[in-house]
mmCIF file of C-alpha atoms and ligand atoms in Angstrom:
data_model
loop_
_atom_site.group_PDB
_atom_site.id
_atom_site.type_symbol
_atom_site.label_atom_id
_atom_site.label_comp_id
_atom_site.label_asym_id
_atom_site.label_seq_id
_atom_site.Cartn_x
_atom_site.Cartn_y
_atom_site.Cartn_z
ATOM 1 C CA MET A 15 0.444 0.779 -0.009
ATOM 2 C CA THR A 16 0.938 2.942 -0.547
ATOM 3 C CA ALA A 17 1.504 6.234 1.837
ATOM 4 C CA THR A 18 -1.126 7.936 0.354
ATOM 5 C CA THR A 19 -3.911 5.652 0.705
ATOM 6 C CA THR A 20 -2.947 4.338 4.085
ATOM 7 C CA ALA A 21 -3.068 8.172 5.685
ATOM 8 C CA GLN A 22 -5.490 9.314 7.237
ATOM 9 C CA ARG A 23 -7.639 11.902 5.736
ATOM 10 C CA GLU A 24 -8.632 14.602 8.283
ATOM 11 C CA ARG A 25 -11.878 15.170 9.292
ATOM 12 C CA ILE A 26 -13.971 17.722 7.319
ATOM 13 C CA LEU A 27 -15.196 20.478 8.715
ATOM 14 C CA LEU A 28 -18.382 22.334 8.152
ATOM 15 C CA SER A 29 -16.700 26.101 7.815
ATOM 16 C CA THR A 30 -12.941 26.635 7.990
ATOM 17 C CA PRO A 31 -11.355 30.013 7.662
ATOM 18 C CA ASP A 32 -9.585 30.158 4.330
ATOM 19 C CA VAL A 33 -6.141 31.798 3.908
ATOM 20 C CA GLY A 34 -3.353 31.449 2.760
ATOM 21 C CA PRO A 35 -0.244 33.661 1.417
ATOM 22 C CA LEU A 36 -1.745 36.461 0.759
ATOM 23 C CA GLU A 37 -2.226 36.225 3.696
ATOM 24 C CA GLU A 38 0.006 35.639 5.305
ATOM 25 C CA ARG A 39 2.079 38.477 3.825
ATOM 26 C CA ALA A 40 -0.865 40.922 4.849
ATOM 27 C CA VAL A 41 -0.217 39.795 8.517
ATOM 28 C CA ALA A 42 3.739 39.841 8.304
ATOM 29 C CA ASP A 43 3.530 43.580 7.149
ATOM 30 C CA ALA A 44 1.736 44.743 9.839
ATOM 31 C CA VAL A 45 3.513 43.214 12.089
ATOM 32 C CA ARG A 46 7.519 45.166 10.029
ATOM 33 C CA SER A 47 5.314 47.799 10.170
ATOM 34 C CA GLY A 48 5.232 47.937 13.529
ATOM 35 C CA TRP A 49 2.136 49.171 14.442
ATOM 36 C CA VAL A 50 0.452 45.795 16.867
ATOM 37 C CA ALA A 51 -1.650 46.854 18.556
ATOM 38 C CA PRO A 52 -5.539 48.327 18.206
ATOM 39 C CA LEU A 53 -4.506 51.063 16.592
ATOM 40 C CA GLY A 54 -3.062 51.858 13.326
ATOM 41 C CA PRO A 55 -3.408 52.521 8.670
ATOM 42 C CA PHE A 56 -4.517 49.604 8.631
ATOM 43 C CA VAL A 57 -7.598 49.342 10.893
ATOM 44 C CA ASP A 58 -8.601 52.644 8.737
ATOM 45 C CA ALA A 59 -8.195 51.179 5.281
ATOM 46 C CA PHE A 60 -10.314 48.620 6.766
ATOM 47 C CA GLU A 61 -13.056 50.618 7.295
ATOM 48 C CA GLU A 62 -12.987 52.167 5.034
ATOM 49 C CA ARG A 63 -13.294 49.247 2.672
ATOM 50 C CA VAL A 64 -15.973 47.434 4.767
ATOM 51 C CA ALA A 65 -18.005 51.204 5.175
ATOM 52 C CA GLU A 66 -17.510 51.222 1.290
ATOM 53 C CA ARG A 67 -18.595 47.078 0.639
ATOM 54 C CA CYS A 68 -21.655 47.699 2.933
ATOM 55 C CA GLY A 69 -22.963 51.171 1.536
ATOM 56 C CA ARG A 70 -22.453 52.777 4.961
ATOM 57 C CA ARG A 71 -20.852 55.839 5.704
ATOM 58 C CA HIS A 72 -19.177 54.688 9.310
ATOM 59 C CA ALA A 73 -17.454 51.061 10.398
ATOM 60 C CA VAL A 74 -15.895 51.012 13.571
ATOM 61 C CA ALA A 75 -13.732 47.531 13.255
ATOM 62 C CA LEU A 76 -14.314 45.815 16.960
ATOM 63 C CA SER A 77 -13.172 42.508 18.709
ATOM 64 C CA SER A 78 -15.986 40.266 17.418
ATOM 65 C CA GLY A 79 -19.838 40.941 15.608
ATOM 66 C CA THR A 80 -21.236 40.437 19.556
ATOM 67 C CA ALA A 81 -18.641 43.400 20.669
ATOM 68 C CA ALA A 82 -20.020 45.329 17.728
ATOM 69 C CA LEU A 83 -24.266 44.193 19.110
ATOM 70 C CA HIS A 84 -23.174 45.113 22.314
ATOM 71 C CA LEU A 85 -22.435 48.574 21.572
ATOM 72 C CA ALA A 86 -24.923 48.790 19.276
ATOM 73 C CA LEU A 87 -28.026 47.892 21.885
ATOM 74 C CA LEU A 88 -26.028 50.044 24.012
ATOM 75 C CA GLU A 89 -26.626 53.255 21.316
ATOM 76 C CA VAL A 90 -29.347 52.433 21.146
ATOM 77 C CA GLY A 91 -30.978 52.521 25.207
ATOM 78 C CA ALA A 92 -31.624 49.402 25.933
ATOM 79 C CA GLY A 93 -30.447 48.229 29.338
ATOM 80 C CA PRO A 94 -32.573 47.271 32.613
ATOM 81 C CA GLY A 95 -36.060 47.657 31.744
ATOM 82 C CA SER A 96 -36.182 47.310 27.952
ATOM 83 C CA VAL A 97 -36.877 45.104 26.278
ATOM 84 C CA VAL A 98 -34.492 43.681 22.854
ATOM 85 C CA VAL A 99 -36.375 41.257 20.315
ATOM 86 C CA VAL A 100 -34.280 38.961 19.082
ATOM 87 C CA PRO A 101 -35.747 36.355 16.473
ATOM 88 C CA THR A 102 -35.188 33.033 18.176
ATOM 89 C CA LEU A 103 -33.296 31.439 15.135
ATOM 90 C CA THR A 104 -29.792 32.294 15.904
ATOM 91 C CA PHE A 105 -26.169 32.347 17.237
ATOM 92 C CA ALA A 106 -26.539 33.255 20.765
ATOM 93 C CA ALA A 107 -24.849 36.185 20.923
ATOM 94 C CA THR A 108 -27.327 37.982 19.516
ATOM 95 C CA ALA A 109 -29.233 37.532 21.985
ATOM 96 C CA ASN A 110 -26.416 37.241 24.889
ATOM 97 C CA ALA A 111 -25.768 40.607 23.567
ATOM 98 C CA ALA A 112 -29.172 41.960 24.836
ATOM 99 C CA VAL A 113 -29.178 40.501 27.775
ATOM 100 C CA TYR A 114 -24.911 42.125 28.250
ATOM 101 C CA THR A 115 -26.888 45.738 28.742
ATOM 102 C CA GLY A 116 -30.198 44.989 31.119
ATOM 103 C CA ALA A 117 -32.274 44.263 28.806
ATOM 104 C CA GLU A 118 -35.064 41.655 28.493
ATOM 105 C CA PRO A 119 -34.455 39.000 24.755
ATOM 106 C CA VAL A 120 -38.098 38.184 24.185
ATOM 107 C CA PHE A 121 -38.276 35.648 21.486
ATOM 108 C CA VAL A 122 -39.928 36.103 17.991
ATOM 109 C CA ASP A 123 -40.453 32.907 15.944
ATOM 110 C CA CYS A 124 -39.644 33.163 11.402
ATOM 111 C CA ASP A 125 -40.231 32.359 8.234
ATOM 112 C CA ALA A 126 -39.962 28.601 6.710
ATOM 113 C CA GLY A 127 -38.500 29.705 3.484
ATOM 114 C CA SER A 128 -35.440 32.355 5.500
ATOM 115 C CA GLY A 129 -35.581 31.613 8.703
ATOM 116 C CA ASN A 130 -35.616 34.926 9.073
ATOM 117 C CA LEU A 131 -37.826 37.388 11.054
ATOM 118 C CA ASP A 132 -41.781 36.897 10.145
ATOM 119 C CA PRO A 133 -43.171 40.462 9.732
ATOM 120 C CA GLU A 134 -46.226 39.691 10.714
ATOM 121 C CA LEU A 135 -45.044 37.617 14.472
ATOM 122 C CA LEU A 136 -42.873 40.029 14.860
ATOM 123 C CA GLU A 137 -46.005 42.940 14.567
ATOM 124 C CA GLN A 138 -47.392 40.655 17.002
ATOM 125 C CA ALA A 139 -44.933 40.845 19.315
ATOM 126 C CA LEU A 140 -44.600 44.639 18.581
ATOM 127 C CA ALA A 141 -48.632 45.524 19.450
ATOM 128 C CA THR A 142 -48.230 43.141 22.856
ATOM 129 C CA LEU A 143 -45.432 44.704 24.852
ATOM 130 C CA ARG A 144 -47.087 48.297 23.832
ATOM 131 C CA ARG A 145 -49.883 47.203 24.799
ATOM 132 C CA ASN A 146 -48.407 46.179 27.979
ATOM 133 C CA GLY A 147 -46.585 49.502 28.396
ATOM 134 C CA GLU A 148 -43.322 47.643 27.787
ATOM 135 C CA ARG A 149 -40.246 50.109 26.716
ATOM 136 C CA VAL A 150 -39.167 47.580 23.375
ATOM 137 C CA ALA A 151 -35.495 49.385 22.839
ATOM 138 C CA ALA A 152 -34.801 47.619 19.264
ATOM 139 C CA VAL A 153 -35.464 44.806 17.227
ATOM 140 C CA VAL A 154 -32.675 42.960 15.861
ATOM 141 C CA PRO A 155 -33.272 40.849 12.606
ATOM 142 C CA VAL A 156 -30.476 38.563 12.255
ATOM 143 C CA ASP A 157 -30.006 37.753 8.478
ATOM 144 C CA LEU A 158 -29.207 33.700 9.327
ATOM 145 C CA LEU A 159 -26.854 31.308 6.761
ATOM 146 C CA GLY A 160 -26.002 34.893 4.789
ATOM 147 C CA ARG A 161 -29.567 35.836 3.770
ATOM 148 C CA CYS A 162 -31.276 39.478 4.388
ATOM 149 C CA ALA A 163 -33.817 39.663 6.679
ATOM 150 C CA ASP A 164 -37.567 40.827 5.172
ATOM 151 C CA TYR A 165 -36.193 44.196 5.930
ATOM 152 C CA GLU A 166 -38.379 45.502 3.471
ATOM 153 C CA ARG A 167 -41.664 44.910 5.503
ATOM 154 C CA LEU A 168 -39.774 44.478 8.697
ATOM 155 C CA LEU A 169 -38.564 48.630 8.600
ATOM 156 C CA PRO A 170 -41.685 49.560 8.235
ATOM 157 C CA VAL A 171 -43.089 47.350 10.819
ATOM 158 C CA CYS A 172 -41.148 48.601 13.480
ATOM 159 C CA GLU A 173 -41.126 52.328 11.675
ATOM 160 C CA ARG A 174 -44.379 52.205 13.281
ATOM 161 C CA TYR A 175 -43.777 51.675 16.408
ATOM 162 C CA GLY A 176 -40.666 53.759 16.377
ATOM 163 C CA VAL A 177 -39.162 51.172 17.978
ATOM 164 C CA PRO A 178 -35.480 51.382 16.093
ATOM 165 C CA VAL A 179 -33.312 48.627 14.030
ATOM 166 C CA VAL A 180 -29.804 46.767 14.617
ATOM 167 C CA SER A 181 -28.750 44.584 12.042
ATOM 168 C CA ASP A 182 -27.268 41.566 13.352
ATOM 169 C CA ALA A 183 -25.273 40.608 9.590
ATOM 170 C CA ALA A 184 -22.734 38.683 11.830
ATOM 171 C CA GLU A 185 -23.427 35.606 9.160
ATOM 172 C CA SER A 186 -23.828 37.957 5.691
ATOM 173 C CA LEU A 187 -21.191 39.818 4.477
ATOM 174 C CA GLY A 188 -22.000 39.733 0.587
ATOM 175 C CA ALA A 189 -25.249 39.587 0.774
ATOM 176 C CA ARG A 190 -27.578 41.511 -0.788
ATOM 177 C CA ARG A 191 -31.543 42.512 0.497
ATOM 178 C CA GLY A 192 -32.573 44.621 -3.104
ATOM 179 C CA SER A 193 -30.468 47.110 -3.759
ATOM 180 C CA ARG A 194 -28.874 47.409 -0.217
ATOM 181 C CA PRO A 195 -25.612 45.209 1.259
ATOM 182 C CA ALA A 196 -25.879 43.530 4.195
ATOM 183 C CA GLY A 197 -24.980 45.510 6.467
ATOM 184 C CA ALA A 198 -26.378 49.105 5.649
ATOM 185 C CA HIS A 199 -29.987 47.880 6.845
ATOM 186 C CA GLY A 200 -31.397 49.567 10.321
ATOM 187 C CA LEU A 201 -29.416 52.495 13.216
ATOM 188 C CA ALA A 202 -26.567 50.632 12.468
ATOM 189 C CA ALA A 203 -25.200 46.573 11.417
ATOM 190 C CA ALA A 204 -23.400 44.448 12.882
ATOM 191 C CA VAL A 205 -20.843 42.238 11.132
ATOM 192 C CA SER A 206 -18.479 39.350 12.337
ATOM 193 C CA PHE A 207 -14.695 37.628 11.153
ATOM 194 C CA ASN A 208 -14.616 35.437 13.175
ATOM 195 C CA GLY A 209 -13.560 31.609 12.294
ATOM 196 C CA ASN A 210 -16.397 29.971 10.589
ATOM 197 C CA LYS A 211 -17.940 32.698 9.177
ATOM 198 C CA ILE A 212 -17.575 34.591 5.330
ATOM 199 C CA MET A 213 -13.728 35.950 5.813
ATOM 200 C CA THR A 214 -12.494 36.111 9.366
ATOM 201 C CA THR A 215 -9.998 37.941 11.206
ATOM 202 C CA SER A 216 -9.479 34.896 12.733
ATOM 203 C CA GLY A 217 -12.260 36.543 15.397
ATOM 204 C CA GLY A 218 -13.299 40.392 14.967
ATOM 205 C CA GLY A 219 -16.064 42.373 13.888
ATOM 206 C CA MET A 220 -17.677 45.494 13.573
ATOM 207 C CA LEU A 221 -20.372 47.830 13.952
ATOM 208 C CA LEU A 222 -21.334 49.951 10.521
ATOM 209 C CA THR A 223 -23.722 52.798 10.713
ATOM 210 C CA ASP A 224 -24.877 55.943 8.133
ATOM 211 C CA ASP A 225 -24.891 58.440 12.124
ATOM 212 C CA ALA A 226 -21.613 59.554 12.377
ATOM 213 C CA ALA A 227 -22.272 60.698 16.405
ATOM 214 C CA LEU A 228 -23.185 56.827 17.331
ATOM 215 C CA ALA A 229 -20.283 55.396 14.886
ATOM 216 C CA GLN A 230 -18.418 57.744 16.539
ATOM 217 C CA ARG A 231 -18.921 57.323 20.244
ATOM 218 C CA ALA A 232 -19.197 53.140 19.235
ATOM 219 C CA ARG A 233 -15.102 54.282 18.777
ATOM 220 C CA TYR A 234 -14.951 55.712 22.436
ATOM 221 C CA LEU A 235 -16.769 53.410 24.359
ATOM 222 C CA SER A 236 -14.187 50.434 22.289
ATOM 223 C CA THR A 237 -12.017 52.051 24.179
ATOM 224 C CA GLN A 238 -12.154 52.198 28.193
ATOM 225 C CA ALA A 239 -13.970 55.503 27.285
ATOM 226 C CA ARG A 240 -11.454 57.788 28.058
ATOM 227 C CA GLN A 241 -11.638 61.576 27.337
ATOM 228 C CA PRO A 242 -9.244 63.344 25.872
ATOM 229 C CA ALA A 243 -6.830 64.384 28.402
ATOM 230 C CA VAL A 244 -3.357 62.434 28.692
ATOM 231 C CA HIS A 245 -3.899 61.423 32.268
ATOM 232 C CA TYR A 246 -6.754 59.226 30.394
ATOM 233 C CA GLU A 247 -10.176 60.662 32.121
ATOM 234 C CA HIS A 248 -13.115 58.244 32.772
ATOM 235 C CA THR A 249 -16.853 59.822 32.730
ATOM 236 C CA GLU A 250 -18.463 56.467 32.717
ATOM 237 C CA VAL A 251 -17.327 52.582 32.009
ATOM 238 C CA GLY A 252 -16.430 51.739 29.041
ATOM 239 C CA TYR A 253 -15.107 48.426 27.211
ATOM 240 C CA ASN A 254 -12.002 47.309 26.201
ATOM 241 C CA TYR A 255 -13.179 45.969 22.511
ATOM 242 C CA ARG A 256 -10.992 47.187 19.634
ATOM 243 C CA LEU A 257 -8.821 45.408 16.984
ATOM 244 C CA SER A 258 -5.330 44.605 16.619
ATOM 245 C CA ASN A 259 -4.078 46.250 12.963
ATOM 246 C CA VAL A 260 -3.066 43.239 13.474
ATOM 247 C CA LEU A 261 -6.012 41.670 12.172
ATOM 248 C CA ALA A 262 -7.438 44.378 10.345
ATOM 249 C CA ALA A 263 -4.662 42.802 7.279
ATOM 250 C CA LEU A 264 -5.209 39.756 7.856
ATOM 251 C CA GLY A 265 -9.203 41.909 6.992
ATOM 252 C CA LEU A 266 -8.018 43.582 3.837
ATOM 253 C CA ALA A 267 -6.713 40.249 2.766
ATOM 254 C CA GLN A 268 -9.160 37.872 3.275
ATOM 255 C CA LEU A 269 -12.078 41.010 1.484
ATOM 256 C CA SER A 270 -9.988 41.566 -1.884
ATOM 257 C CA ARG A 271 -11.491 37.659 -1.847
ATOM 258 C CA LEU A 272 -15.161 37.987 -0.439
ATOM 259 C CA ASP A 273 -16.163 37.710 -3.707
ATOM 260 C CA GLU A 274 -13.855 34.899 -4.555
ATOM 261 C CA MET A 275 -14.979 33.129 -1.793
ATOM 262 C CA ILE A 276 -18.119 33.142 -2.032
ATOM 263 C CA ALA A 277 -18.406 32.435 -4.976
ATOM 264 C CA ARG A 278 -16.986 28.939 -3.852
ATOM 265 C CA ARG A 279 -19.356 28.896 -1.349
ATOM 266 C CA ARG A 280 -22.997 28.933 -4.311
ATOM 267 C CA ARG A 281 -20.772 26.023 -6.599
ATOM 268 C CA LEU A 282 -21.289 24.104 -2.810
ATOM 269 C CA ARG A 283 -24.332 24.020 -2.585
ATOM 270 C CA GLU A 284 -25.542 24.176 -6.346
ATOM 271 C CA ARG A 285 -23.430 20.690 -6.569
ATOM 272 C CA TYR A 286 -25.766 19.959 -3.231
ATOM 273 C CA ALA A 287 -28.467 20.677 -4.839
ATOM 274 C CA ALA A 288 -27.795 18.863 -7.868
ATOM 275 C CA LEU A 289 -27.205 15.507 -5.761
ATOM 276 C CA VAL A 290 -30.683 16.357 -3.681
ATOM 277 C CA ASP A 291 -33.547 18.475 -5.407
ATOM 278 C CA ALA A 292 -34.378 14.500 -7.038
ATOM 279 C CA VAL A 293 -35.207 13.313 -3.543
ATOM 280 C CA PRO A 294 -38.389 12.815 -2.007
ATOM 281 C CA GLY A 295 -38.973 15.138 0.784
ATOM 282 C CA VAL A 296 -35.139 16.680 0.751
ATOM 283 C CA ARG A 297 -34.278 20.044 -0.604
ATOM 284 C CA VAL A 298 -32.221 22.069 -0.115
ATOM 285 C CA PHE A 299 -32.754 25.660 2.879
ATOM 286 C CA GLN A 300 -33.102 29.177 1.332
ATOM 287 C CA ARG A 301 -33.219 27.597 -2.413
ATOM 288 C CA ALA A 302 -35.584 30.140 -3.954
ATOM 289 C CA GLY A 303 -34.067 32.882 -4.739
ATOM 290 C CA ASP A 304 -31.062 32.735 -3.537
ATOM 291 C CA ASP A 305 -28.908 34.407 -5.832
ATOM 292 C CA ALA A 306 -28.637 37.366 -4.050
ATOM 293 C CA ASP A 307 -28.076 35.387 -0.472
ATOM 294 C CA ASN A 308 -23.731 34.783 0.448
ATOM 295 C CA CYS A 309 -24.424 31.009 0.798
ATOM 296 C CA TRP A 310 -22.180 31.254 3.468
ATOM 297 C CA LEU A 311 -23.744 27.573 5.403
ATOM 298 C CA THR A 312 -25.766 25.184 3.114
ATOM 299 C CA ALA A 313 -28.617 23.142 4.860
ATOM 300 C CA VAL A 314 -30.977 21.018 3.993
ATOM 301 C CA LEU A 315 -34.025 19.968 5.255
ATOM 302 C CA VAL A 316 -35.731 16.034 5.792
ATOM 303 C CA ASP A 317 -39.257 15.176 5.938
ATOM 304 C CA PRO A 318 -38.628 11.921 7.506
ATOM 305 C CA ALA A 319 -42.502 11.128 6.906
ATOM 306 C CA GLU A 320 -41.611 11.529 2.959
ATOM 307 C CA ALA A 321 -37.321 11.254 2.897
ATOM 308 C CA GLY A 322 -37.843 7.776 4.862
ATOM 309 C CA TRP A 323 -34.616 8.676 6.625
ATOM 310 C CA SER A 324 -33.963 12.786 9.221
ATOM 311 C CA ALA A 325 -32.021 14.769 9.158
ATOM 312 C CA GLU A 326 -29.946 12.734 12.514
ATOM 313 C CA ASP A 327 -29.651 10.089 10.382
ATOM 314 C CA LEU A 328 -27.633 11.369 7.463
ATOM 315 C CA ARG A 329 -25.499 13.811 9.826
ATOM 316 C CA ALA A 330 -25.122 9.880 11.939
ATOM 317 C CA ALA A 331 -24.064 8.629 8.509
ATOM 318 C CA LEU A 332 -21.806 11.564 7.751
ATOM 319 C CA ASP A 333 -19.864 10.838 11.166
ATOM 320 C CA ALA A 334 -19.034 7.770 10.597
ATOM 321 C CA ASP A 335 -16.713 8.970 7.493
ATOM 322 C CA ASP A 336 -15.305 12.040 9.094
ATOM 323 C CA ILE A 337 -17.445 14.318 8.037
ATOM 324 C CA GLU A 338 -18.872 17.374 10.355
ATOM 325 C CA SER A 339 -22.643 18.156 9.626
ATOM 326 C CA ARG A 340 -24.508 19.858 12.062
ATOM 327 C CA PRO A 341 -27.903 20.851 13.276
ATOM 328 C CA LEU A 342 -29.382 25.141 12.224
ATOM 329 C CA TRP A 343 -28.941 26.624 14.878
ATOM 330 C CA LYS A 344 -31.394 25.984 18.503
ATOM 331 C CA PRO A 345 -33.830 27.814 18.689
ATOM 332 C CA MET A 346 -32.931 31.270 21.935
ATOM 333 C CA HIS A 347 -37.067 29.729 23.027
ATOM 334 C CA GLN A 348 -35.354 25.996 23.532
ATOM 335 C CA GLN A 349 -32.174 27.099 25.167
ATOM 336 C CA PRO A 350 -31.674 26.284 28.910
ATOM 337 C CA VAL A 351 -30.181 29.932 29.647
ATOM 338 C CA PHE A 352 -32.998 31.384 28.296
ATOM 339 C CA ALA A 353 -36.054 28.671 29.840
ATOM 340 C CA GLY A 354 -38.869 30.851 31.082
ATOM 341 C CA ALA A 355 -37.590 34.028 28.138
ATOM 342 C CA ARG A 356 -41.004 35.905 26.380
ATOM 343 C CA SER A 357 -41.714 34.509 22.975
ATOM 344 C CA PHE A 358 -43.783 34.665 19.927
ATOM 345 C CA LEU A 359 -44.105 31.623 18.423
ATOM 346 C CA ASP A 360 -45.212 29.262 15.566
ATOM 347 C CA GLY A 361 -43.638 26.034 15.260
ATOM 348 C CA THR A 362 -41.867 26.647 12.942
ATOM 349 C CA SER A 363 -38.608 27.857 14.017
ATOM 350 C CA ASP A 364 -39.243 24.404 15.975
ATOM 351 C CA ARG A 365 -40.018 22.482 12.772
ATOM 352 C CA LEU A 366 -36.310 23.521 10.750
ATOM 353 C CA PHE A 367 -34.319 23.411 13.907
ATOM 354 C CA ALA A 368 -36.355 19.088 13.817
ATOM 355 C CA THR A 369 -35.838 19.461 9.857
ATOM 356 C CA GLY A 370 -32.308 21.372 9.278
ATOM 357 C CA LEU A 371 -28.603 20.017 8.885
ATOM 358 C CA THR A 372 -26.061 21.976 7.510
ATOM 359 C CA LEU A 373 -23.135 20.888 4.652
ATOM 360 C CA PRO A 374 -19.697 21.641 4.887
ATOM 361 C CA SER A 375 -19.775 25.009 3.123
ATOM 362 C CA GLY A 376 -16.998 26.346 3.419
ATOM 363 C CA SER A 377 -14.790 27.749 0.075
ATOM 364 C CA ALA A 378 -11.749 26.396 1.901
ATOM 365 C CA LEU A 379 -12.873 22.182 0.867
ATOM 366 C CA THR A 380 -10.181 20.999 -1.482
ATOM 367 C CA ASP A 381 -12.092 19.147 -4.212
ATOM 368 C CA ASP A 382 -10.304 15.983 -2.561
ATOM 369 C CA GLN A 383 -13.296 17.259 0.103
ATOM 370 C CA VAL A 384 -16.339 18.132 -1.715
ATOM 371 C CA ASP A 385 -16.226 15.380 -4.126
ATOM 372 C CA ALA A 386 -15.337 12.640 -0.657
ATOM 373 C CA VAL A 387 -18.091 14.867 1.336
ATOM 374 C CA GLU A 388 -20.720 14.451 -2.678
ATOM 375 C CA GLY A 389 -18.942 10.885 -1.926
ATOM 376 C CA SER A 390 -20.026 10.120 1.271
ATOM 377 C CA LEU A 391 -23.830 11.986 0.462
ATOM 378 C CA ARG A 392 -23.646 9.841 -3.037
ATOM 379 C CA GLY A 393 -24.383 6.477 -1.099
ATOM 380 C CA PHE A 394 -26.559 7.449 1.508
ATOM 381 C CA LEU A 395 -28.541 8.349 -0.335
ATOM 382 C CA GLY A 396 -27.746 4.844 -2.231
ATOM 383 C CA ARG A 397 -29.211 3.079 0.251
ATOM 384 C CA HIS A 398 -32.144 4.597 1.386
ATOM 385 C CA ARG A 399 -34.163 4.704 -2.279
HETATM 386 C C1 PLP B 413 -20.983 34.185 14.348
HETATM 387 C C2 PLP B 413 -22.351 35.725 14.965
HETATM 388 C C3 PLP B 413 -22.506 36.002 15.613
HETATM 389 C C4 PLP B 413 -21.453 36.615 16.919
HETATM 390 O O1 PLP B 413 -19.979 37.447 16.513
HETATM 391 P P1 PLP B 413 -18.258 37.122 16.527
HETATM 392 O O2 PLP B 413 -17.605 37.718 16.064
HETATM 393 O O3 PLP B 413 -18.352 35.802 16.994
HETATM 394 O O4 PLP B 413 -18.946 37.110 17.819
HETATM 395 C C5 PLP B 413 -23.798 37.283 15.853
HETATM 396 N N1 PLP B 413 -24.900 36.662 15.462
HETATM 397 C C6 PLP B 413 -24.622 36.071 14.993
HETATM 398 C C7 PLP B 413 -26.220 35.232 14.540
HETATM 399 C C8 PLP B 413 -23.813 34.733 14.137
HETATM 400 O O5 PLP B 413 -23.853 33.559 13.972
#
């Protein structure tokens, strides 16, 4: 046997960082420049480029997308005694950011086709909260798996109730909704450059807004709320949330490859669709109208009654072939940490969680790895016909 046939194949993961020589050079350049701090020319340039890409006037580079959400929520006055409306189908960071401010997260269910915040349920939630005389500090729509939320319908609802929108665009950088890019919706938006996202700075995020005062205050709060005095004067409590100049250099390199990385993820989705489209009871999630999405993660939805097998059966089969797949985000209203939280539900997120499975979607997957996933999936489908 040759070395290649006996070599252990590495486990194939859902979404790993797609970095190479360009990123390596960028990081080395930043280190050599001497700006190894949470400020510097790469931070400024990165903010400018992301603002431009997202159609925003201002961008503040931060240590994470969660930090961006936290600061945006503080800016709109979220705090003890207020409520922040969050979709239940999201990553915990969206709800956690609300809790950091002292506000109470209230969860709202999603639309079945996109998995994004349902405008009608949102309206019901806001009407109920208003009747109760509660102060709603913000609504935080999430662009699930890289599909922008339905802002054309969500924004007018929020406007009618006088509630500001903070868009959680952590998963959707590079996507569009109508003529507007992800990150351009609402009073402010948060993007993420975590290691598993469409592009990465290993860890990082950005707050985007057209409001100069909001951006300036976020910048101030993110640097320990330091007053402009040589002796470090502080009149309020701040945070250490700025992004390192070294990581901003990495981000600039990644941003120059964003479109290429999106195209690769889209091709992967198309291959999955070609495999499952003819399988009864199985379809690719968010497939309708996905040309404006960034295809961050591709998931399939499995109706076990029709397919004769479940998403969990497929997950176990892929796992046996050393291929990672995962259910969609477990809804927040099902999470022990948010037990007892108020929710406006219609069963959609529960159903998506029970039937959805995210497949390896990373742009760094090699052709061999993609072939291996496809082979495993094809084998499973063949055995379950
Ligand atoms: C990743 C993610 C975040 C948090 O971003 P970090 O940079 O990891 O802090 C927030 N919301 C959603 C929906 C995410 O997927």
